[in-house]
mmCIF file of C-alpha atoms in Angstrom:
data_model
loop_
_atom_site.group_PDB
_atom_site.id
_atom_site.type_symbol
_atom_site.label_atom_id
_atom_site.label_comp_id
_atom_site.label_asym_id
_atom_site.label_seq_id
_atom_site.Cartn_x
_atom_site.Cartn_y
_atom_site.Cartn_z
ATOM 1 C CA UNK A 1 4.372 6.636 -5.811
ATOM 2 C CA UNK A 2 5.909 9.407 -7.915
ATOM 3 C CA UNK A 3 3.056 11.779 -8.717
ATOM 4 C CA UNK A 4 5.033 13.378 -11.554
ATOM 5 C CA UNK A 5 4.733 10.101 -13.477
ATOM 6 C CA UNK A 6 1.382 9.610 -15.173
ATOM 7 C CA UNK A 7 1.845 5.838 -15.106
ATOM 8 C CA UNK A 8 2.032 5.878 -11.306
ATOM 9 C CA UNK A 9 -1.397 7.500 -11.115
ATOM 10 C CA UNK A 10 -2.722 4.947 -13.591
ATOM 11 C CA UNK A 11 -1.249 2.162 -11.451
ATOM 12 C CA UNK A 12 -2.881 3.580 -8.310
ATOM 13 C CA UNK A 13 -6.237 3.737 -10.083
ATOM 14 C CA UNK A 14 -5.838 0.154 -11.307
ATOM 15 C CA UNK A 15 -4.917 -1.058 -7.816
ATOM 16 C CA UNK A 16 -8.063 0.554 -6.416
ATOM 17 C CA UNK A 17 -10.277 -1.031 -9.063
ATOM 18 C CA UNK A 18 -8.591 -4.421 -8.656
ATOM 19 C CA UNK A 19 -9.122 -4.344 -4.883
ATOM 20 C CA UNK A 20 -12.484 -2.608 -4.550
ATOM 21 C CA UNK A 21 -14.188 -3.046 -7.914
ATOM 22 C CA UNK A 22 -14.440 0.632 -8.859
ATOM 23 C CA UNK A 23 -12.979 4.093 -8.269
ATOM 24 C CA UNK A 24 -15.489 6.537 -6.787
ATOM 25 C CA UNK A 25 -13.244 9.106 -5.036
ATOM 26 C CA UNK A 26 -9.730 10.346 -5.877
ATOM 27 C CA UNK A 27 -7.820 12.731 -3.598
ATOM 28 C CA UNK A 28 -4.721 14.607 -4.812
ATOM 29 C CA UNK A 29 -2.716 15.349 -1.670
ATOM 30 C CA UNK A 30 0.963 15.373 -2.694
ATOM 31 C CA UNK A 31 2.720 18.703 -2.262
ATOM 32 C CA UNK A 32 6.206 20.147 -1.813
ATOM 33 C CA UNK A 33 7.657 23.550 -1.021
ATOM 34 C CA UNK A 34 11.141 25.080 -0.884
ATOM 35 C CA UNK A 35 11.232 28.773 0.052
ATOM 36 C CA UNK A 36 13.431 31.183 -1.881
ATOM 37 C CA UNK A 37 13.328 34.940 -2.152
ATOM 38 C CA UNK A 38 12.114 36.228 -5.531
ATOM 39 C CA UNK A 39 15.491 36.989 -7.122
ATOM 40 C CA UNK A 40 16.881 33.630 -5.970
ATOM 41 C CA UNK A 41 14.218 31.475 -7.648
ATOM 42 C CA UNK A 42 15.893 29.296 -10.267
ATOM 43 C CA UNK A 43 14.677 26.775 -12.816
ATOM 44 C CA UNK A 44 15.358 23.813 -10.538
ATOM 45 C CA UNK A 45 13.306 25.288 -7.694
ATOM 46 C CA UNK A 46 10.455 26.284 -10.012
ATOM 47 C CA UNK A 47 10.299 22.948 -11.826
ATOM 48 C CA UNK A 48 10.508 20.853 -8.647
ATOM 49 C CA UNK A 49 7.513 22.575 -7.073
ATOM 50 C CA UNK A 50 5.395 23.005 -10.186
ATOM 51 C CA UNK A 51 5.991 19.445 -11.368
ATOM 52 C CA UNK A 52 4.793 17.867 -8.134
ATOM 53 C CA UNK A 53 2.073 20.314 -7.131
ATOM 54 C CA UNK A 54 0.580 21.215 -10.518
ATOM 55 C CA UNK A 55 1.548 18.641 -13.130
ATOM 56 C CA UNK A 56 1.166 15.779 -10.672
ATOM 57 C CA UNK A 57 -2.305 16.987 -9.753
ATOM 58 C CA UNK A 58 -3.333 17.287 -13.403
ATOM 59 C CA UNK A 59 -2.176 13.729 -14.094
ATOM 60 C CA UNK A 60 -4.071 12.457 -11.051
ATOM 61 C CA UNK A 61 -7.270 14.181 -12.106
ATOM 62 C CA UNK A 62 -7.009 12.904 -15.663
ATOM 63 C CA UNK A 63 -6.304 9.283 -14.756
ATOM 64 C CA UNK A 64 -9.052 9.237 -12.121
ATOM 65 C CA UNK A 65 -11.544 10.830 -14.500
ATOM 66 C CA UNK A 66 -10.585 8.397 -17.255
ATOM 67 C CA UNK A 67 -11.536 5.458 -15.019
ATOM 68 C CA UNK A 68 -14.725 7.104 -13.759
ATOM 69 C CA UNK A 69 -15.857 7.871 -17.305
ATOM 70 C CA UNK A 70 -15.159 4.277 -18.317
ATOM 71 C CA UNK A 71 -17.264 3.019 -15.396
ATOM 72 C CA UNK A 72 -20.198 5.195 -16.452
ATOM 73 C CA UNK A 73 -22.343 7.416 -14.205
ATOM 74 C CA UNK A 74 -23.435 6.077 -10.829
ATOM 75 C CA UNK A 75 -27.181 5.933 -10.318
ATOM 76 C CA UNK A 76 -27.560 8.007 -7.153
ATOM 77 C CA UNK A 77 -24.333 9.959 -6.589
ATOM 78 C CA UNK A 78 -21.578 11.685 -8.570
ATOM 79 C CA UNK A 79 -17.951 10.640 -8.546
ATOM 80 C CA UNK A 80 -15.610 12.841 -6.505
ATOM 81 C CA UNK A 81 -12.193 14.302 -7.284
ATOM 82 C CA UNK A 82 -10.680 16.229 -4.372
ATOM 83 C CA UNK A 83 -7.639 18.499 -4.717
ATOM 84 C CA UNK A 84 -5.681 19.852 -1.770
ATOM 85 C CA UNK A 85 -5.033 23.566 -2.144
ATOM 86 C CA UNK A 86 -3.715 26.070 0.375
ATOM 87 C CA UNK A 87 -4.229 29.539 1.754
ATOM 88 C CA UNK A 88 -1.831 30.397 -1.070
ATOM 89 C CA UNK A 89 -4.435 29.336 -3.607
ATOM 90 C CA UNK A 90 -5.895 32.786 -2.889
ATOM 91 C CA UNK A 91 -2.819 34.758 -1.768
ATOM 92 C CA UNK A 92 0.948 34.992 -2.350
ATOM 93 C CA UNK A 93 4.016 35.582 -0.189
ATOM 94 C CA UNK A 94 7.342 36.862 -1.488
ATOM 95 C CA UNK A 95 9.351 33.897 -0.178
ATOM 96 C CA UNK A 96 7.259 31.068 -1.675
ATOM 97 C CA UNK A 97 6.216 32.359 -5.102
ATOM 98 C CA UNK A 98 6.563 29.050 -7.014
ATOM 99 C CA UNK A 99 4.472 27.338 -4.338
ATOM 100 C CA UNK A 100 1.879 30.116 -4.535
ATOM 101 C CA UNK A 101 1.752 29.699 -8.313
ATOM 102 C CA UNK A 102 1.286 25.946 -7.972
ATOM 103 C CA UNK A 103 -1.563 26.398 -5.508
ATOM 104 C CA UNK A 104 -3.244 28.986 -7.715
ATOM 105 C CA UNK A 105 -3.039 26.272 -10.374
ATOM 106 C CA UNK A 106 -4.848 23.965 -7.953
ATOM 107 C CA UNK A 107 -7.722 26.441 -7.766
ATOM 108 C CA UNK A 108 -7.816 26.680 -11.563
ATOM 109 C CA UNK A 109 -7.941 22.897 -11.842
ATOM 110 C CA UNK A 110 -10.771 22.746 -9.309
ATOM 111 C CA UNK A 111 -12.935 25.310 -11.085
ATOM 112 C CA UNK A 112 -11.969 24.403 -14.641
ATOM 113 C CA UNK A 113 -12.052 20.690 -13.899
ATOM 114 C CA UNK A 114 -15.514 21.001 -12.388
ATOM 115 C CA UNK A 115 -16.787 22.586 -15.603
ATOM 116 C CA UNK A 116 -15.059 20.013 -17.803
ATOM 117 C CA UNK A 117 -16.087 16.889 -15.914
ATOM 118 C CA UNK A 118 -19.660 17.460 -14.763
ATOM 119 C CA UNK A 119 -20.954 16.119 -18.084
ATOM 120 C CA UNK A 120 -19.615 12.766 -16.816
ATOM 121 C CA UNK A 121 -21.218 13.258 -13.374
ATOM 122 C CA UNK A 122 -17.878 13.945 -11.696
ATOM 123 C CA UNK A 123 -17.556 16.728 -9.122
ATOM 124 C CA UNK A 124 -14.267 18.493 -8.407
ATOM 125 C CA UNK A 125 -13.739 20.260 -5.094
ATOM 126 C CA UNK A 126 -10.890 20.962 -2.717
ATOM 127 C CA UNK A 127 -9.817 22.285 0.639
ATOM 128 C CA UNK A 128 -7.106 24.746 1.591
ATOM 129 C CA UNK A 129 -5.263 24.175 4.864
ATOM 130 C CA UNK A 130 -3.494 27.029 6.591
ATOM 131 C CA UNK A 131 -0.507 26.621 8.903
ATOM 132 C CA UNK A 132 -0.653 22.989 10.013
ATOM 133 C CA UNK A 133 1.708 21.635 12.674
ATOM 134 C CA UNK A 134 3.205 18.799 10.610
ATOM 135 C CA UNK A 135 6.685 17.631 9.609
ATOM 136 C CA UNK A 136 6.276 19.571 6.344
ATOM 137 C CA UNK A 137 5.826 22.834 8.238
ATOM 138 C CA UNK A 138 8.717 22.034 10.583
ATOM 139 C CA UNK A 139 10.980 21.693 7.545
ATOM 140 C CA UNK A 140 9.507 24.842 6.027
ATOM 141 C CA UNK A 141 10.270 26.659 9.271
ATOM 142 C CA UNK A 142 13.936 25.583 9.008
ATOM 143 C CA UNK A 143 14.072 26.651 5.365
ATOM 144 C CA UNK A 144 12.734 30.106 6.227
ATOM 145 C CA UNK A 145 15.510 30.532 8.790
ATOM 146 C CA UNK A 146 18.069 29.394 6.205
ATOM 147 C CA UNK A 147 17.062 32.120 3.730
ATOM 148 C CA UNK A 148 17.076 34.781 6.454
ATOM 149 C CA UNK A 149 13.333 35.329 6.675
ATOM 150 C CA UNK A 150 13.323 34.515 10.395
ATOM 151 C CA UNK A 151 16.080 34.427 13.001
ATOM 152 C CA UNK A 152 15.400 31.134 14.777
ATOM 153 C CA UNK A 153 13.464 27.915 14.350
ATOM 154 C CA UNK A 154 9.871 28.041 15.534
ATOM 155 C CA UNK A 155 9.654 31.787 15.001
ATOM 156 C CA UNK A 156 7.823 31.574 11.683
ATOM 157 C CA UNK A 157 4.946 29.512 13.037
ATOM 158 C CA UNK A 158 4.687 31.582 16.214
ATOM 159 C CA UNK A 159 4.679 34.801 14.170
ATOM 160 C CA UNK A 160 2.043 33.546 11.737
ATOM 161 C CA UNK A 161 -0.159 32.366 14.595
ATOM 162 C CA UNK A 162 0.094 35.738 16.301
ATOM 163 C CA UNK A 163 -0.184 38.080 13.307
ATOM 164 C CA UNK A 164 -2.162 36.276 10.582
ATOM 165 C CA UNK A 165 -4.393 33.610 12.105
ATOM 166 C CA UNK A 166 -7.563 35.080 13.570
ATOM 167 C CA UNK A 167 -7.919 32.163 16.001
ATOM 168 C CA UNK A 168 -4.301 32.731 17.169
ATOM 169 C CA UNK A 169 -3.307 29.070 16.974
ATOM 170 C CA UNK A 170 -1.861 26.600 14.501
ATOM 171 C CA UNK A 171 -4.053 23.872 13.090
ATOM 172 C CA UNK A 172 -3.482 20.131 13.351
ATOM 173 C CA UNK A 173 -4.266 17.341 10.879
ATOM 174 C CA UNK A 174 -7.396 16.622 12.931
ATOM 175 C CA UNK A 175 -8.735 20.044 11.918
ATOM 176 C CA UNK A 176 -8.541 19.023 8.262
ATOM 177 C CA UNK A 177 -9.747 15.420 8.097
ATOM 178 C CA UNK A 178 -13.415 16.233 8.682
ATOM 179 C CA UNK A 179 -13.607 18.445 5.606
ATOM 180 C CA UNK A 180 -11.795 15.856 3.503
ATOM 181 C CA UNK A 181 -14.255 13.192 4.651
ATOM 182 C CA UNK A 182 -17.188 15.517 3.934
ATOM 183 C CA UNK A 183 -16.009 16.182 0.379
ATOM 184 C CA UNK A 184 -15.632 12.432 -0.192
ATOM 185 C CA UNK A 185 -19.110 11.704 1.179
ATOM 186 C CA UNK A 186 -22.627 11.886 -0.231
ATOM 187 C CA UNK A 187 -23.173 15.050 1.834
ATOM 188 C CA UNK A 188 -21.207 17.054 -0.755
ATOM 189 C CA UNK A 189 -23.133 15.752 -3.786
ATOM 190 C CA UNK A 190 -24.523 19.214 -4.647
ATOM 191 C CA UNK A 191 -21.117 20.923 -4.591
ATOM 192 C CA UNK A 192 -18.581 21.325 -7.359
ATOM 193 C CA UNK A 193 -15.862 23.825 -8.223
ATOM 194 C CA UNK A 194 -15.396 24.851 -4.581
ATOM 195 C CA UNK A 195 -12.257 25.387 -2.493
ATOM 196 C CA UNK A 196 -12.987 25.349 1.253
ATOM 197 C CA UNK A 197 -10.476 27.130 3.487
ATOM 198 C CA UNK A 198 -9.496 25.496 6.804
ATOM 199 C CA UNK A 199 -7.113 28.124 8.114
ATOM 200 C CA UNK A 200 -8.365 29.616 11.375
ATOM 201 C CA UNK A 201 -9.392 32.826 9.656
ATOM 202 C CA UNK A 202 -6.420 33.800 7.463
ATOM 203 C CA UNK A 203 -8.267 34.000 4.151
ATOM 204 C CA UNK A 204 -11.844 35.248 4.246
ATOM 205 C CA UNK A 205 -13.985 35.243 1.129
#
């Protein structure tokens, strides 16, 4: 699936409806990053990140909402759209500014989308992971070495764990899945427009 293509979102929605009869929850999880220092950011870098992280999310929200509106309100529960943000939805670092901008856009789409879609009984929420020990972060760690931000691989994650994360440890995907499941469940019916941080205490609000 190419999230930058609106028709791919529409196809995913159709596949869900064809297989399960309706679309009740849609989660936007695609994201990319490519660190560059501020003066080195170019159009290619900016467009690559913003297209996937921001435009792709907008298309996903719109195509999901279009189907949910067509289905009509459910009797007992709202529909759910869930967007994956980041600690950088509420902060910014000098080596990942396009990514920070894209994740601030995620927050705007959560809050603005919640206001726009509640009339159709659709909630919009999200969660913001911190430093998660995944393949994405391993690649990010290599990229940070390549631009001279750190001297050796592994140093970025160790440094962030020691200096920024209150709990002094990286998170794992298991730390995130519970919140995602909660936002998709009936337990979150009375929530909308919220971004929940899962970051070990980096961003406090």
